[in-house]
Structure formats: structure tokens, C-alpha cells
Coordinates of C-alpha atoms and ligand atoms in Angstrom, one line a residue:
M1 CA 106.3 259.9 54.8
K2 CA 103.3 261.1 56.1
V3 CA 100.4 259.7 54.8
L4 CA 96.7 261.7 55.4
V5 CA 93.6 259.2 54.6
I6 CA 90.3 260.5 54.2
N7 CA 86.9 258.2 54.4
S8 CA 84.4 260.8 53.0
G9 CA 80.6 258.9 53.6
S10 CA 77.4 260.2 52.7
S11 CA 76.8 262.1 56.6
S12 CA 80.5 261.6 57.9
L13 CA 84.1 262.4 56.7
K14 CA 86.9 259.9 59.1
Y15 CA 90.4 260.8 58.4
Q16 CA 94.0 259.0 59.9
L17 CA 97.5 260.9 59.5
I18 CA 100.0 258.0 59.7
D19 CA 103.7 257.7 59.9
M20 CA 104.5 255.3 57.1
E21 CA 108.1 254.2 58.4
T22 CA 106.4 253.0 61.6
E23 CA 103.0 252.7 60.2
G24 CA 102.3 254.0 63.9
V25 CA 99.1 256.8 63.4
I26 CA 99.4 260.6 64.3
A27 CA 96.7 261.6 64.3
K28 CA 93.1 260.2 63.2
G29 CA 89.3 261.8 64.1
T30 CA 85.8 262.0 62.7
C31 CA 83.5 264.3 61.6
E32 CA 79.9 263.2 62.1
R33 CA 76.1 264.8 60.5
I34 CA 77.5 266.8 57.8
G35 CA 75.0 269.0 56.6
I36 CA 72.5 267.8 60.1
D37 CA 72.5 269.4 62.6
G38 CA 74.7 269.1 65.5
S39 CA 77.6 268.1 63.6
K40 CA 81.0 267.4 65.1
L41 CA 84.1 266.8 64.7
T42 CA 86.6 264.6 66.9
H43 CA 89.7 264.3 67.0
K44 CA 92.9 261.7 68.8
A45 CA 96.0 263.1 68.5
K46 CA 99.0 262.4 71.7
G47 CA 97.0 260.8 74.3
A48 CA 94.0 263.4 74.2
E49 CA 90.7 263.6 72.3
T50 CA 88.8 267.0 71.3
V51 CA 85.5 267.2 70.7
I52 CA 84.8 270.5 68.2
E53 CA 81.2 270.8 67.5
K54 CA 81.0 273.1 64.8
D55 CA 78.2 273.3 61.8
M56 CA 79.6 271.9 58.5
P57 CA 76.9 272.2 56.2
D58 CA 79.3 270.1 53.5
H59 CA 82.4 267.9 53.0
N60 CA 84.3 271.9 51.8
V61 CA 83.9 272.7 55.9
A62 CA 84.6 269.7 57.7
V63 CA 88.2 269.0 55.7
A64 CA 89.1 272.5 56.6
L65 CA 88.1 271.9 59.8
V66 CA 90.1 268.3 59.9
L67 CA 93.2 270.6 58.5
D68 CA 92.6 273.0 61.2
A69 CA 92.8 270.6 63.7
L70 CA 95.5 268.8 62.6
T71 CA 97.7 272.0 62.5
D72 CA 96.7 273.5 65.2
A73 CA 99.3 274.7 68.4
K74 CA 97.6 272.8 71.0
I75 CA 96.5 270.6 69.8
G76 CA 98.0 269.5 66.3
V77 CA 100.6 267.3 65.4
I78 CA 102.0 268.5 62.5
S79 CA 102.9 272.3 61.2
S80 CA 101.9 272.7 58.0
M81 CA 99.9 270.9 55.1
D82 CA 104.0 270.8 53.7
D83 CA 104.1 268.3 56.3
I84 CA 101.8 266.2 54.8
D85 CA 103.7 264.1 51.7
A86 CA 100.3 262.1 50.4
V87 CA 96.3 261.5 50.9
G88 CA 94.6 258.4 50.0
H89 CA 90.9 258.8 49.5
R90 CA 89.3 255.8 49.6
A91 CA 86.5 255.8 47.2
V92 CA 83.5 253.4 46.9
A93 CA 82.5 252.6 43.2
S94 CA 85.1 252.1 40.6
G95 CA 82.6 251.1 38.2
E96 CA 85.2 249.2 35.1
V97 CA 86.6 252.4 34.7
F98 CA 89.4 252.2 37.4
K99 CA 90.8 248.5 38.2
A100 CA 93.6 249.8 40.3
P101 CA 94.7 253.0 42.8
T102 CA 94.8 255.5 40.8
L103 CA 96.7 259.0 41.1
V104 CA 93.7 262.2 41.2
T105 CA 94.4 264.0 38.5
D106 CA 91.9 266.9 37.0
E107 CA 91.1 263.8 34.2
S108 CA 90.0 261.6 36.5
I109 CA 88.0 263.5 38.7
A110 CA 85.5 263.9 35.6
K111 CA 85.4 260.3 34.9
M112 CA 84.7 260.1 38.7
E113 CA 82.1 262.2 38.5
E114 CA 80.8 260.5 35.5
L115 CA 80.1 257.1 37.7
C116 CA 78.1 259.2 40.6
D117 CA 75.2 257.5 40.1
L118 CA 76.8 254.2 41.1
A119 CA 77.4 255.3 44.3
P120 CA 75.0 258.8 44.8
L121 CA 75.5 258.7 48.1
H122 CA 79.3 258.3 48.0
N123 CA 81.4 259.4 45.6
P124 CA 79.6 262.8 45.4
A125 CA 80.8 262.8 49.3
A126 CA 84.3 261.3 48.1
I127 CA 84.6 263.9 45.7
I128 CA 83.8 267.0 47.0
G129 CA 86.7 266.0 49.9
V130 CA 89.1 265.6 47.5
K131 CA 88.6 268.8 45.6
A132 CA 89.0 270.4 49.2
C133 CA 92.1 268.9 50.1
R134 CA 93.8 269.4 46.8
A135 CA 92.6 272.8 47.0
A136 CA 94.7 273.4 50.5
M137 CA 97.7 271.4 48.9
P138 CA 98.0 272.3 45.5
K139 CA 101.3 270.2 45.0
T140 CA 101.1 267.6 47.1
P141 CA 100.2 263.8 45.8
M142 CA 97.1 261.9 45.8
A143 CA 95.2 259.0 45.1
F144 CA 91.9 256.9 45.0
V145 CA 91.9 254.0 46.5
F146 CA 88.6 252.0 46.1
D147 CA 86.7 249.4 47.1
T148 CA 86.2 247.3 44.5
S149 CA 90.2 246.9 43.4
F150 CA 90.6 243.9 45.1
H151 CA 88.0 242.3 43.2
F152 CA 88.4 242.5 39.8
T153 CA 90.4 239.5 39.9
M154 CA 87.2 237.6 40.2
P155 CA 86.5 235.1 37.3
D156 CA 83.3 236.2 34.7
Y157 CA 81.5 233.2 35.7
A158 CA 81.3 235.0 39.8
Y159 CA 81.3 238.5 38.9
M160 CA 78.1 238.3 35.5
Y161 CA 75.2 238.4 36.1
A162 CA 72.4 236.5 34.1
I163 CA 71.2 239.5 31.6
D164 CA 71.5 240.1 28.5
Y165 CA 75.4 240.0 27.6
N166 CA 74.4 243.0 26.0
D167 CA 73.8 245.0 28.5
Y168 CA 76.1 244.1 30.0
E169 CA 78.7 245.4 27.5
K170 CA 76.8 248.7 27.4
Y171 CA 76.3 249.4 31.3
S172 CA 78.6 247.2 32.6
I173 CA 76.0 246.1 35.2
R174 CA 77.6 243.0 36.8
R175 CA 78.8 242.5 40.5
Y176 CA 81.5 243.9 41.3
G177 CA 82.0 243.8 45.4
F178 CA 83.0 246.1 48.4
H179 CA 84.9 246.5 51.9
G180 CA 87.9 245.3 49.2
T181 CA 90.7 247.3 51.6
S182 CA 89.6 245.4 54.4
H183 CA 88.7 241.9 52.7
K184 CA 92.7 242.8 50.9
F185 CA 94.3 243.4 54.9
V186 CA 92.5 240.4 56.9
S187 CA 93.6 237.5 54.4
Q188 CA 96.8 238.9 54.3
E189 CA 96.6 239.2 58.2
A190 CA 95.3 236.0 58.6
A191 CA 98.1 234.5 55.7
K192 CA 101.4 235.9 57.8
Y193 CA 99.1 234.7 61.6
L194 CA 99.5 231.1 60.5
G195 CA 102.7 231.7 58.5
K196 CA 102.2 230.7 55.1
K197 CA 102.1 232.4 52.1
P198 CA 98.1 233.7 50.6
E199 CA 99.1 231.9 47.5
E200 CA 98.4 228.6 50.2
L201 CA 94.9 229.2 51.4
K202 CA 91.8 229.1 51.1
I203 CA 90.7 231.7 53.3
V204 CA 86.6 233.2 53.8
T205 CA 86.9 236.6 55.1
C206 CA 83.7 237.8 57.1
H207 CA 83.7 241.6 56.9
L208 CA 80.5 241.9 59.0
G209 CA 79.5 245.5 60.7
N210 CA 76.4 248.5 59.6
G211 CA 77.4 247.3 55.9
S212 CA 78.3 243.6 55.4
S213 CA 80.2 241.2 53.3
I214 CA 81.5 238.0 52.4
T215 CA 84.8 237.0 50.5
A216 CA 86.0 233.8 48.7
V217 CA 89.8 234.6 48.4
N218 CA 91.8 231.8 46.9
G219 CA 95.8 232.1 46.8
G220 CA 95.4 235.5 47.6
K221 CA 93.0 236.3 45.0
S222 CA 89.3 237.4 45.8
V223 CA 87.4 235.3 43.5
D224 CA 84.0 235.7 44.7
T225 CA 82.0 237.9 47.5
S226 CA 78.6 238.9 48.7
M227 CA 78.1 242.5 47.4
G228 CA 76.8 243.3 44.1
F229 CA 76.8 246.0 41.6
T230 CA 75.7 248.1 44.6
P231 CA 76.7 247.0 48.9
L232 CA 72.8 246.6 48.9
A233 CA 72.7 242.6 47.8
G234 CA 74.6 239.5 49.7
V235 CA 74.1 239.2 53.7
P236 CA 71.1 241.0 55.5
M237 CA 72.9 244.1 57.5
G238 CA 71.9 246.9 59.7
T239 CA 68.9 248.6 57.6
R240 CA 70.4 247.2 54.1
S241 CA 67.6 243.7 53.1
G242 CA 70.7 241.4 51.4
D243 CA 69.7 239.6 48.7
I244 CA 66.3 239.6 47.7
D245 CA 64.0 239.4 45.2
P246 CA 64.1 241.4 42.5
A247 CA 60.3 241.2 41.5
V248 CA 59.8 243.0 45.5
V249 CA 60.9 245.9 43.8
E250 CA 57.1 246.2 41.6
Y251 CA 55.7 244.7 44.1
L252 CA 56.3 246.8 46.7
A253 CA 55.9 250.2 44.6
Q254 CA 52.7 249.1 43.5
K255 CA 51.4 248.9 46.7
E256 CA 52.6 251.3 48.8
N257 CA 52.5 253.5 46.1
L258 CA 56.4 254.5 45.6
T259 CA 58.5 255.0 43.0
I260 CA 61.8 253.1 42.4
A261 CA 64.0 255.7 43.6
Q262 CA 61.7 255.1 46.8
A263 CA 61.4 251.5 47.1
L264 CA 64.9 251.1 46.8
N265 CA 66.3 253.6 49.4
Y266 CA 63.2 250.7 51.7
L267 CA 65.7 248.7 51.0
N268 CA 68.9 250.3 51.6
K269 CA 68.0 252.1 54.6
K270 CA 64.6 250.4 56.2
S271 CA 65.3 247.4 55.7
G272 CA 68.1 244.7 56.9
M273 CA 67.9 244.3 61.4
A274 CA 66.2 247.1 62.0
G275 CA 63.2 246.4 59.8
V276 CA 62.5 242.6 60.8
S277 CA 63.1 243.1 63.8
G278 CA 61.8 246.3 64.6
V279 CA 64.5 247.3 67.2
S280 CA 67.2 249.0 66.1
S281 CA 70.4 248.5 63.3
D282 CA 72.5 248.4 66.2
F283 CA 73.9 244.5 66.6
R284 CA 74.6 245.9 70.0
D285 CA 70.9 246.9 70.5
L286 CA 69.6 243.9 68.5
T287 CA 71.2 241.5 71.3
A288 CA 69.8 242.9 74.1
A289 CA 66.6 242.7 73.0
A290 CA 66.8 238.9 72.4
D291 CA 68.6 238.3 75.1
K292 CA 65.4 239.5 77.0
G293 CA 62.8 238.0 74.7
N294 CA 62.2 240.2 72.1
K295 CA 61.3 237.1 69.2
R296 CA 61.9 240.0 65.7
A297 CA 65.0 240.8 67.7
K298 CA 65.6 236.8 67.9
L299 CA 64.3 236.7 64.0
A300 CA 66.8 239.3 62.8
L301 CA 69.7 237.6 64.8
D302 CA 68.8 235.0 63.2
M303 CA 68.1 235.4 59.8
F304 CA 72.1 237.2 59.4
G305 CA 73.3 234.3 60.6
Y306 CA 72.0 232.1 58.4
S307 CA 72.9 233.8 55.6
C308 CA 76.5 234.3 57.1
K309 CA 76.5 230.6 57.3
K310 CA 75.6 229.7 53.5
Y311 CA 77.6 232.2 52.3
V312 CA 80.4 231.1 53.6
G313 CA 79.6 227.5 52.6
A314 CA 78.8 228.9 49.5
Y315 CA 82.4 229.5 49.2
A316 CA 83.8 226.4 50.2
A317 CA 82.1 224.7 47.3
A318 CA 83.7 227.7 45.2
M319 CA 87.1 226.4 46.5
N320 CA 86.8 223.1 47.2
G321 CA 87.0 223.3 50.4
V322 CA 88.2 226.3 53.0
D323 CA 91.7 226.6 55.6
C324 CA 90.9 229.1 57.2
I325 CA 87.8 232.0 58.2
V326 CA 88.5 235.2 59.3
F327 CA 86.2 237.5 61.1
T328 CA 86.1 241.5 60.9
A329 CA 84.6 244.1 61.1
G330 CA 81.9 245.5 64.2
V331 CA 80.5 242.9 65.1
G332 CA 82.8 240.7 63.3
E333 CA 85.2 241.9 66.1
N334 CA 82.5 241.8 68.6
T335 CA 79.2 239.6 68.4
P336 CA 80.4 236.5 70.0
C337 CA 76.5 234.5 69.4
V338 CA 77.3 236.2 65.9
R339 CA 80.1 234.2 65.7
E340 CA 78.9 231.3 67.1
A341 CA 75.5 231.0 65.0
I342 CA 77.4 231.2 61.4
C343 CA 80.6 227.8 62.9
D344 CA 77.8 226.2 64.6
N345 CA 77.0 222.4 62.8
M346 CA 79.9 223.0 60.2
D347 CA 81.2 219.3 61.1
Y348 CA 80.6 218.6 57.8
I349 CA 83.9 220.8 56.8
G350 CA 85.5 219.9 60.0
L351 CA 84.9 223.4 61.6
S352 CA 84.7 224.0 65.1
I353 CA 84.9 227.2 67.5
D354 CA 86.6 227.3 70.5
K355 CA 82.8 228.5 72.3
E356 CA 85.1 230.0 75.6
K357 CA 87.3 231.7 73.5
N358 CA 85.1 232.8 70.9
L359 CA 83.5 234.9 74.3
E360 CA 86.1 236.5 75.6
K361 CA 86.8 239.8 75.0
N362 CA 88.1 242.0 72.1
N363 CA 91.7 243.2 73.0
G364 CA 92.0 244.4 69.6
A365 CA 94.5 241.6 68.6
I366 CA 94.1 238.9 66.6
R367 CA 92.3 236.0 68.6
D368 CA 92.7 232.4 67.4
I369 CA 89.1 230.5 68.9
T370 CA 89.8 227.8 66.1
G371 CA 87.8 224.8 68.0
K372 CA 90.1 221.2 69.4
G373 CA 90.4 219.4 66.8
S374 CA 89.1 222.0 63.7
K375 CA 90.8 220.9 60.6
V376 CA 89.5 225.3 59.5
K377 CA 91.3 227.8 61.4
V378 CA 89.0 230.7 62.6
L379 CA 90.7 233.9 63.9
I380 CA 89.4 237.2 64.8
I381 CA 90.9 240.1 63.4
P382 CA 90.5 243.4 63.6
T383 CA 90.5 245.4 59.8
N384 CA 92.5 248.4 59.0
E385 CA 91.1 250.3 56.2
E386 CA 92.6 253.4 56.7
L387 CA 96.6 251.7 56.6
V388 CA 95.8 249.4 53.1
I389 CA 94.5 252.8 51.6
A390 CA 98.0 254.4 53.3
R391 CA 100.0 251.5 51.3
E392 CA 98.1 251.4 48.4
T393 CA 99.2 255.4 48.1
V394 CA 102.5 255.1 48.9
E395 CA 102.7 252.2 46.5
L396 CA 101.1 253.9 43.5
L397 CA 102.7 257.2 43.8
Ligands
ADP401 P1 80.2 250.5 59.6 O1 82.0 250.2 59.2 O2 80.0 249.6 58.7 O3 79.7 251.7 59.9 P2 81.2 249.0 62.0 O4 81.9 248.0 61.5 O5 81.5 250.1 62.9 O6 80.2 249.1 60.2 O7 80.2 247.6 62.9 C1 79.2 248.6 63.6 C2 78.2 247.6 64.5 O8 79.3 246.8 64.9 C3 77.2 247.9 65.4 O9 76.0 247.1 64.6 C4 77.3 247.9 66.2 O10 76.5 247.6 67.3 C5 78.7 246.6 66.5 N1 79.6 246.4 67.3 C6 79.3 245.4 68.7 N2 80.2 245.7 69.4 C7 80.8 246.2 69.2 C8 82.2 247.9 69.9 N3 82.4 247.6 71.3 N4 82.5 248.5 69.0 C9 82.1 248.8 67.8 N5 80.7 248.4 66.8 C10 80.1 246.8 68.0

């Protein structure tokens, strides 16, 4: 069985064609700068990489280009659309409408459209991607797989905000959490690696990338997570502020003459590591600048490490202990100084890391950086959100 996974971002579209018998990737690629000048498709298959520079005014065109590449006589891997047995679409916001992966139907698309104001950047792009795929493959079954599903096991006292309960009921204002497919995948991989059942473990998973979130996974279930109603909450990120006193929004809007939407755009796009450092949102640039003595880059990194550390401590408290901490995603897998900052001075929970192992380069495999005598395991596990989406699509069908 071959499953195509489509992950539509606001200006990008990532895809993977996965053979579910082996769970191997047959082809994968990315469309970048959709709707912006200089868009291109990078397609990887049969050990080769092809870059196609072509205008992509919207996600419709991007999907058409991807399907062309997959069936192309030279760089393609399938002879026709009929070779694709199912399509799994990553969906960001579910509200309380979808608590689990859901079949793509006219009805579910209409409900997704109603949820667009919850994820104005991601949901509309995902819907266009879904419609374009349906037009090209009208008979192929498809699923929406949500970033939020894994977190629906949170208890009410963890997902509720302390606002008027009537407004929670009226508008579903609550913590949803995101990156669920990643937190689920790495927590299950950690259990496998440790030779235990997920039910036996208390794990804190740190998905640290351009967007970052930290999750408490108790007995295989998400019981709390750092992102909230939207991905703006939690630790500071590449360009997002993370947790902030909401009164700042009004104060900033007044001082800078901004609308609420503009102030939120500032907190989503101009804050975080980029805002504090004035250097970049990219951790490679930040660590390079800090090494050269840039104080604001160092401050941004210190703030990031400190904030993540507080979440780890909070979740250890929430679960009455922690057996394992997992680092994943771009920063979690590749930035030793961040892992060290988070794990330093954690002897109060019996945690230490092996500083030498922590410095070793990412080789794409699971790495155990647990320190000698540490009671808490510390693992680096490459995430694979696409594989989870493919697995959940197959399970649903
Ligand atoms: P997202 O999926 O949220 O866009 P990623 O998980 O790809 O983000 O993470 C991107 C971040 O990871 C960037 O800040 C980047 O600097 C950092 N990073 C550090 N080293 C690497 C590396 N070798 N490869 C990819 N990303 C890296």
C-alpha cells in the first residue's frame, strides 16, 4: 500500500510517498515560496534530487506540480495516480470538532472551512491542498490527521483557561496543543528503545524547532503541553514570543498604534529568538553569533533554555516524576548547547547528561546521552511526523 502524505504550510507544501509494507520513503520533496516570487519544488527520489523552479501562485499549482513530478517518466516513481492508495493530509487546527483523524468528505471539508479563523495561516492552505488532491484523485480515500489529536487526553484542569466557563462552552476557548504527531511518535519510539510499554513511562518530549512545544506524556498519553489555543503559547520560538502577559497586547497596540491583529502578528512573526537577538530566528545563526560574543544572541539562547527547563520541571511535578526526556526536531536534534542548558543543574530529579555524547553529530539515529548514574534517561530521537500521518491514515481507512 502506498500512502501520499501532504503537509501544507502557509507558503510551503511538503510531501512524502510512503510504502506502508516497509514504511520506507519512495519519494519526498518540498514546494517553497508558494505565492511569493522565486518558488521552487525540490523532489527527491531514486537517490537523486531535482529542483524545478516554477511559479506557484497558490497551493493548487503546487499540488499539480508534485503529482506531475511523482508520475514523471524520468524523475517519477509511479505510473499514474491510481498507484496512490490513500492520502493523509496534515491539519493544524481541529477545534473541539475533530478529536481524532477524520475521513476527507464534503462534510468534513465544510467543517474545516468553519475552523479557518482558528488557524488562519495553516487551515486555508490545507483545504486548498485537499481539494486539489481530490480533483486529481477523486476515488482515492483521504484523511485529515490533526496536530491536536494526541493532546485530547489532557485532563480538563490542564486544558482549561481560567476564564468564564460559559465562554469556554460558547467558543471552545481552551488549550489544544500542537505537534501531536511528533510528540506521539517520539514518546512511542522512546518506550521501544527503553524496552518498556508506553503505559509504564513518564516522559517529557521536547519538540524544539522553528516552532517549539514541550509535552508531558504519562502512560503513553499527553497530559499537558506548552502550546495553547494557538501555537503562539509556551516557550519562546524562532519568531514567536511564547507565553506573555496578555495585557502587553493592548499596551503595545496603544504605544505603536497597532490593531489587535497587527499586535498578534508582531508576537507571531517579529518576536522570539529573532526579536530578542536582532540576528535571526535560526538557531545555527544564533549559536554562531553568540560564540562570537553577540550579547543579544546569547540572551535569546539563555531565555530559550531557561523557559524549556521550567516546562520540564513543571511537567516532572505534574507527573510526580519523570523517567525519560526526549529531544527532537531541528533544534532538539542538532543543537547541543540548548540540550545542555536545559539538562544542566537537574540533579534535584537525578538527571544528568553525558556531555561528550551530547556533542556528537546527529546521525539520524536514536542517541542516548544519559549521564553516568542518571536516574532519568535522556534521548535524542529524530521525529517523523509524515510516517505518523501515513500510519494514522491507514488505521482510519
Ligand atoms: P520547523 O519544522 O518548525 O520549521 P525545524 O524542526 O526544521 O523547524 O527546525 C528548524 C531549526 O532547527 C532552525 O532554527 C535551525 O537552525 C535548527 N537547526 C540546527 N541545526 C540544524 C540542522 N543541522 N539541520 C536542520 N535544522 C537545524
